[in-house]
Amino acid sequence: MSMPRSRRPQLHLLAQASLLLLSSAALAQEAKLERVEITGSSIKRIDGETALPVQTIKRDDIDKSGVTTAAELLKNISASAANLGDGASITDNTGGQRGFNGANLRGIGVSSTLVLLNGRRLANFASPGDSAGVDLNSIPAGAIQRVEILKDGASAIYGTDAIGGVINFITRQDYRGVDISAYVADTQDGGAGKRTVTLSGGVGDLNRDRFNVFATLDIQKLDALRSTQRDFIQDRPLAETVPYYLSSRPFPGNIRLSGTAATRNAQLAAINAAGYRFNGQPYNQRTLNLFAPGCNPPASVYTELVGTQACGYDYMADTEIYPKSDKIAFLSRGIADLGGGQQVFAELMLARAETLYVLSPNPTTLTGVNWSAVNAFLPNPVNHPSSFEVRFRATELGNRSSEVTSEANRVVVGTTGTFGSWDYTVGASHALNKVEDRYVNGYFKFNELVAAVRGGQINPFGPSPAASQALIQSLRIDDAARRSEGTTSGLDAKITGTLGQLDGGDIGVAFGAELRRETQKFTPSALLVSNNIGGDRDGSGTSPALVATSNGRNISSAYAEISAPYSKTLEIQAALRADHYQRVGSSVNPKLGLRWQPNKELLVRTSAGTGFRAPSFSELYRPTSYGTSAAFLYDGVYDSFEQYPTEKVANPDLKPEKSKQFSMGLVFEPLRDTSVSVDYWHIKKTDVISDLSGKIILENPDRYAAYIKRDPIDDFPTLILRKENQGGLKTSGLDFEGRWRSASTAAGRFGVNFSGTYVIEYKRQFGKTEPFIENAGRFLQDQTIQRWRHRLSLDWDFGPASLTLGNSYFSGHTDDSYLPDTQPRKVKAYALWDLSGSYAISKDLKLRAGLLNLLNTDPPFSNQSYYFLSTYDPTYTDPRGRTWFASLNYSFR
């Protein structure tokens, strides 16, 4: 379960400490302490560079790109890969975390990326599942002033879960005046529209009035996008592109006859005696459809791969690929100067996101159905006393629809001051995340549906009688099946100062300590506990019932940092942090960095450190959850290609993940407005927490027999996905950044901004006895790691007008091999061009408009099926197509 993990109450102060140390500033000066509440600085002057690589995205960059949510912004960060966005979240393949949007630096896991707001932690997404991290829906996007990405493991500086790096969303701090902005967007082909309004205001001058208070209210409404609204989906029917992904549960339903040969032959004889023929020939298969080959297109279609006399179901013909969502967030911050160098501050954040996820109708399997119960719904009655199985879509009960409501809040209070030559900070905080996952359509009372079909009241092959409509309505479920709540409360203190001087300047130091309390609660509904929800149940009936859970743990930490300017050109930076997690264990993580600047134009930097990630509450204690395999898998024992039932199981005996990180790079600034940097990075994780891949299990059924439950009648498998320390991961690559801005000319000013990432290797181990397999440049099991990703923007400013042309690029990769012994295929590179322009109508009023996906580029075709949205990869592509947007901003100061 994605418990709200350690949100450090004053983590912005840790960021202050690290940046103060890393920039060799005079830590004892109060004014400088207040100014450096950041993760890093933009790459404009080489003197602003640190030993750690930091990318900064400013508000103007965000506006030019046309994005309005924190999750959308991640696509512009080349160091991120395999993010958990709306497309990936819509399928609920994350183990019960539908609605969760998570960041993933380096692609090494959402749980290994630390997301901050103003340098402080938020509560993690509370629903139990495979990832632990901050839900990006809780970030007040309209209040973001800039985003700073620390692209280096930072467990020694920020805490144990910053193995992949840190993303710090920073809002306005000392703001006066009123801002009102409105944004509207729509797509060329309909669906996925957007409207946003942001109101901001602040009063008080800290220097003059000795206080400042500001607040921001951000409101967003996003429209759904159905698969039928996009031609690229319609042009890729599963039957013609990836026919093995067709479901064997169509509407009208398939009939699966008896498993015993004698009874099955008698049933076939009765069917043929009733006059049924398939293309003029008698029926002779176990799985068949009496309405084939006509079936019921476009969703229910004929294909021999489901069964030579059956129908298949194309779920992409009746689903949503982008959810409807309503978001509102409020952020307020106040600070007061008490004199004598002492200040007090407080911050309040409230956020709420309601997202509606709509999938195809529920795939349903009913056993023990007699011919007498369905003869009224068939063209010709079949006379035989035996029973059979019906596999169908519960179309009359509607599309599966889940309304996920996520609420997040955070309160921080604290004080800063000085005593002698030392600065101090003391803070307290409390954060909470609550998630409700409510089934609002398409889910039903399973036992009652079984009885209704067996009783001849509901038709699994077409519309049911009018007299049965009231019954059908009574079976529908509107139930808050899962409620989750997580909190993090903390107290921290820190002092910073100097301990003498070296040839390069003051020796800066920082010492600090924290105490935190994390809790998590999960409450299933009575209906969910009863195992009677069609579409969310243990079909085997052999596993223990779900129970409510409540867990908590204490975490204590202490750290020290030092910045030693050995000379005018060489600075040594070091940090050491000790953490103790109750019931998990302790860890001490060092960080060592060097910053060498031989001249004004060149800087060389390097750093090395270790990391430690404690298992989340979900990984340790989550109740067993039931579902289907994320991908379509082939089982050689059952001899079929299907999505098999799964049981996701926690493990209280998990060990923490550990890591080693190294980075080295240089920054070159030949001119004041020209800067180029390149950084090499390497990360190695051991004891990676994961469940064993379903594909690996079925490819090695003897070795992993303990992970398979088989039906004693026909060997149909249920996969046991248990969290374990499953081996290692190692990845390395190069980050490139470049910025150039021209001098003012008669034709205006021109600029170029570029950031790119090349992945040298990304090797994963799917089990302690499994070999390392390369994931870079290929889709492997559950994700794509592109070799090359970049974001490029070309800017032109001319008086009150500006124009920006942007490009996001993802290199092609080798596709998922969805069938045994098939040849790999290539997925094309994916490039999106955006164009936006702005005009300052007056000093206070500014208009911006633009086109996203200027060329209306479709996502490239992909075999992947892990995310249910087949024929493309939703983790990095945008199915919305060409989108226009316009915004109007009024500022009064």
Short mmCIF file of C-alpha atoms in Angstrom, two decimals, residues 338-502:
data_model
loop_
_atom_site.label_atom_id
_atom_site.label_comp_id
_atom_site.label_asym_id
_atom_site.label_seq_id
_atom_site.Cartn_x
_atom_site.Cartn_y
_atom_site.Cartn_z
CA LEU A 338 9.56 38.78 15.21
CA GLY A 339 12.74 40.83 15.24
CA GLY A 340 16.13 39.90 16.53
CA GLY A 341 16.65 37.55 13.59
CA GLN A 342 13.70 35.30 14.49
CA GLN A 343 10.84 34.40 12.16
CA VAL A 344 7.80 32.14 12.40
CA PHE A 345 6.06 30.57 9.44
CA ALA A 346 3.10 28.36 8.62
CA GLU A 347 1.87 26.63 5.48
CA LEU A 348 -1.46 25.00 4.66
CA MET A 349 -2.25 22.85 1.64
CA LEU A 350 -5.61 21.29 0.77
CA ALA A 351 -6.20 19.29 -2.42
CA ARG A 352 -8.95 17.11 -3.82
CA ALA A 353 -9.06 15.13 -7.08
CA GLU A 354 -12.08 13.20 -8.38
CA THR A 355 -11.27 10.95 -11.33
CA LEU A 356 -13.64 8.67 -13.20
CA TYR A 357 -12.06 5.62 -14.83
CA VAL A 358 -14.22 3.79 -17.40
CA LEU A 359 -13.28 0.42 -18.88
CA SER A 360 -15.06 -2.06 -21.12
CA PRO A 361 -17.95 -4.09 -19.63
CA ASN A 362 -17.05 -6.76 -17.11
CA PRO A 363 -15.66 -10.04 -18.50
CA THR A 364 -17.70 -12.70 -16.73
CA THR A 365 -17.58 -16.48 -16.46
CA LEU A 366 -20.60 -18.43 -15.17
CA THR A 367 -20.61 -22.16 -14.61
CA GLY A 368 -23.49 -24.60 -14.18
CA VAL A 369 -25.80 -23.05 -16.80
CA ASN A 370 -28.42 -25.37 -18.32
CA TRP A 371 -29.81 -25.24 -21.85
CA SER A 372 -33.31 -24.81 -20.45
CA ALA A 373 -32.23 -21.49 -18.89
CA VAL A 374 -31.01 -19.97 -22.17
CA ASN A 375 -33.18 -21.62 -24.84
CA ALA A 376 -35.57 -18.67 -24.81
CA PHE A 377 -32.69 -16.44 -25.91
CA LEU A 378 -31.40 -18.71 -28.70
CA PRO A 379 -32.65 -18.86 -32.30
CA ASN A 380 -33.29 -22.61 -31.87
CA PRO A 381 -33.68 -24.47 -28.55
CA VAL A 382 -31.11 -27.11 -27.65
CA ASN A 383 -32.50 -30.16 -25.90
CA HIS A 384 -29.97 -31.69 -23.53
CA PRO A 385 -29.97 -31.96 -19.71
CA SER A 386 -26.27 -31.19 -19.17
CA SER A 387 -24.76 -27.91 -17.98
CA PHE A 388 -22.03 -25.77 -19.52
CA GLU A 389 -20.04 -22.60 -18.92
CA VAL A 390 -20.88 -19.18 -20.35
CA ARG A 391 -18.12 -16.64 -20.97
CA PHE A 392 -19.57 -13.23 -21.77
CA ARG A 393 -19.39 -9.48 -21.27
CA ALA A 394 -21.88 -8.09 -18.79
CA THR A 395 -22.78 -5.40 -21.29
CA GLU A 396 -26.27 -4.77 -19.94
CA LEU A 397 -24.76 -3.81 -16.57
CA GLY A 398 -22.68 -1.07 -18.19
CA ASN A 399 -19.01 -0.24 -18.56
CA ARG A 400 -16.88 -0.82 -15.47
CA SER A 401 -16.57 2.59 -13.86
CA SER A 402 -14.59 3.56 -10.77
CA GLU A 403 -14.72 6.98 -9.17
CA VAL A 404 -11.51 7.61 -7.25
CA THR A 405 -11.50 10.52 -4.82
CA SER A 406 -8.15 11.50 -3.38
CA GLU A 407 -7.86 14.14 -0.67
CA ALA A 408 -4.54 15.48 0.58
CA ASN A 409 -3.70 18.07 3.18
CA ARG A 410 -0.60 19.26 4.95
CA VAL A 411 0.11 21.72 7.75
CA VAL A 412 3.60 22.95 8.58
CA VAL A 413 4.55 25.39 11.35
CA GLY A 414 7.99 26.40 12.45
CA THR A 415 10.43 29.03 13.53
CA THR A 416 13.88 30.12 12.39
CA GLY A 417 16.38 32.31 14.17
CA THR A 418 19.97 32.86 15.25
CA PHE A 419 22.04 32.51 18.36
CA GLY A 420 25.53 33.82 18.13
CA SER A 421 26.99 32.87 14.76
CA TRP A 422 24.62 29.91 14.32
CA ASP A 423 21.24 29.66 12.61
CA TYR A 424 18.55 27.29 13.80
CA THR A 425 15.23 25.94 12.59
CA VAL A 426 12.57 23.98 14.46
CA GLY A 427 9.45 22.69 12.71
CA ALA A 428 6.43 20.47 13.14
CA SER A 429 4.09 19.11 10.53
CA HIS A 430 1.18 16.82 9.83
CA ALA A 431 0.16 15.41 6.44
CA LEU A 432 -2.76 13.22 5.46
CA ASN A 433 -3.94 11.46 2.32
CA LYS A 434 -7.36 9.81 2.01
CA VAL A 435 -8.49 7.77 -0.98
CA GLU A 436 -11.91 6.34 -1.74
CA ASP A 437 -12.30 3.94 -4.66
CA ARG A 438 -16.01 3.69 -5.42
CA TYR A 439 -17.59 1.37 -7.98
CA VAL A 440 -20.34 3.36 -9.71
CA ASN A 441 -21.19 1.28 -12.77
CA GLY A 442 -20.49 -2.05 -14.45
CA TYR A 443 -19.84 -3.99 -11.24
CA PHE A 444 -22.57 -6.22 -9.88
CA LYS A 445 -23.68 -8.70 -7.24
CA PHE A 446 -22.07 -11.82 -8.60
CA ASN A 447 -24.06 -14.55 -6.84
CA GLU A 448 -27.34 -12.91 -7.75
CA LEU A 449 -26.26 -12.62 -11.40
CA VAL A 450 -25.38 -16.33 -11.46
CA ALA A 451 -28.82 -17.19 -10.10
CA ALA A 452 -30.54 -14.88 -12.62
CA VAL A 453 -28.75 -16.41 -15.62
CA ARG A 454 -29.31 -19.95 -14.38
CA GLY A 455 -32.95 -19.03 -13.81
CA GLY A 456 -33.42 -17.78 -17.36
CA GLN A 457 -34.03 -14.15 -16.35
CA ILE A 458 -30.91 -12.55 -17.88
CA ASN A 459 -29.71 -13.14 -21.42
CA PRO A 460 -25.92 -13.59 -21.84
CA PHE A 461 -26.33 -13.51 -25.63
CA GLY A 462 -28.25 -10.27 -26.15
CA PRO A 463 -30.82 -7.89 -24.64
CA SER A 464 -32.74 -9.36 -21.70
CA PRO A 465 -36.54 -9.24 -21.55
CA ALA A 466 -38.20 -6.01 -20.46
CA ALA A 467 -39.50 -7.79 -17.39
CA SER A 468 -35.89 -8.38 -16.27
CA GLN A 469 -34.73 -4.76 -16.42
CA ALA A 470 -35.70 -4.04 -12.83
CA LEU A 471 -33.74 -7.12 -11.76
CA ILE A 472 -30.71 -6.00 -13.75
CA GLN A 473 -30.90 -2.59 -12.11
CA SER A 474 -31.03 -4.19 -8.66
CA LEU A 475 -27.78 -6.06 -9.37
CA ARG A 476 -25.79 -2.89 -10.06
CA ILE A 477 -23.32 -1.85 -7.38
CA ASP A 478 -22.65 1.66 -6.12
CA ASP A 479 -20.18 0.93 -3.36
CA ALA A 480 -17.10 2.56 -1.82
CA ALA A 481 -15.27 -0.74 -1.99
CA ARG A 482 -11.94 0.56 -0.69
CA ARG A 483 -11.13 3.36 1.71
CA SER A 484 -7.57 4.16 2.68
CA GLU A 485 -5.95 6.76 4.90
CA GLY A 486 -2.33 7.54 5.60
CA THR A 487 -0.68 10.14 7.82
CA THR A 488 2.80 11.39 8.52
CA SER A 489 3.52 13.56 11.56
CA GLY A 490 6.95 14.88 12.37
CA LEU A 491 9.19 17.11 14.42
CA ASP A 492 12.63 18.28 13.30
CA ALA A 493 15.42 20.63 14.32
CA LYS A 494 18.54 21.86 12.57
CA ILE A 495 21.44 24.20 13.14
CA THR A 496 23.84 25.60 10.56
CA GLY A 497 27.03 27.60 10.91
CA THR A 498 30.74 27.68 10.21
CA LEU A 499 33.71 25.89 11.71
CA GLY A 500 36.65 28.03 10.72
CA GLN A 501 38.13 28.77 7.34
CA LEU A 502 40.19 27.19 4.59
#
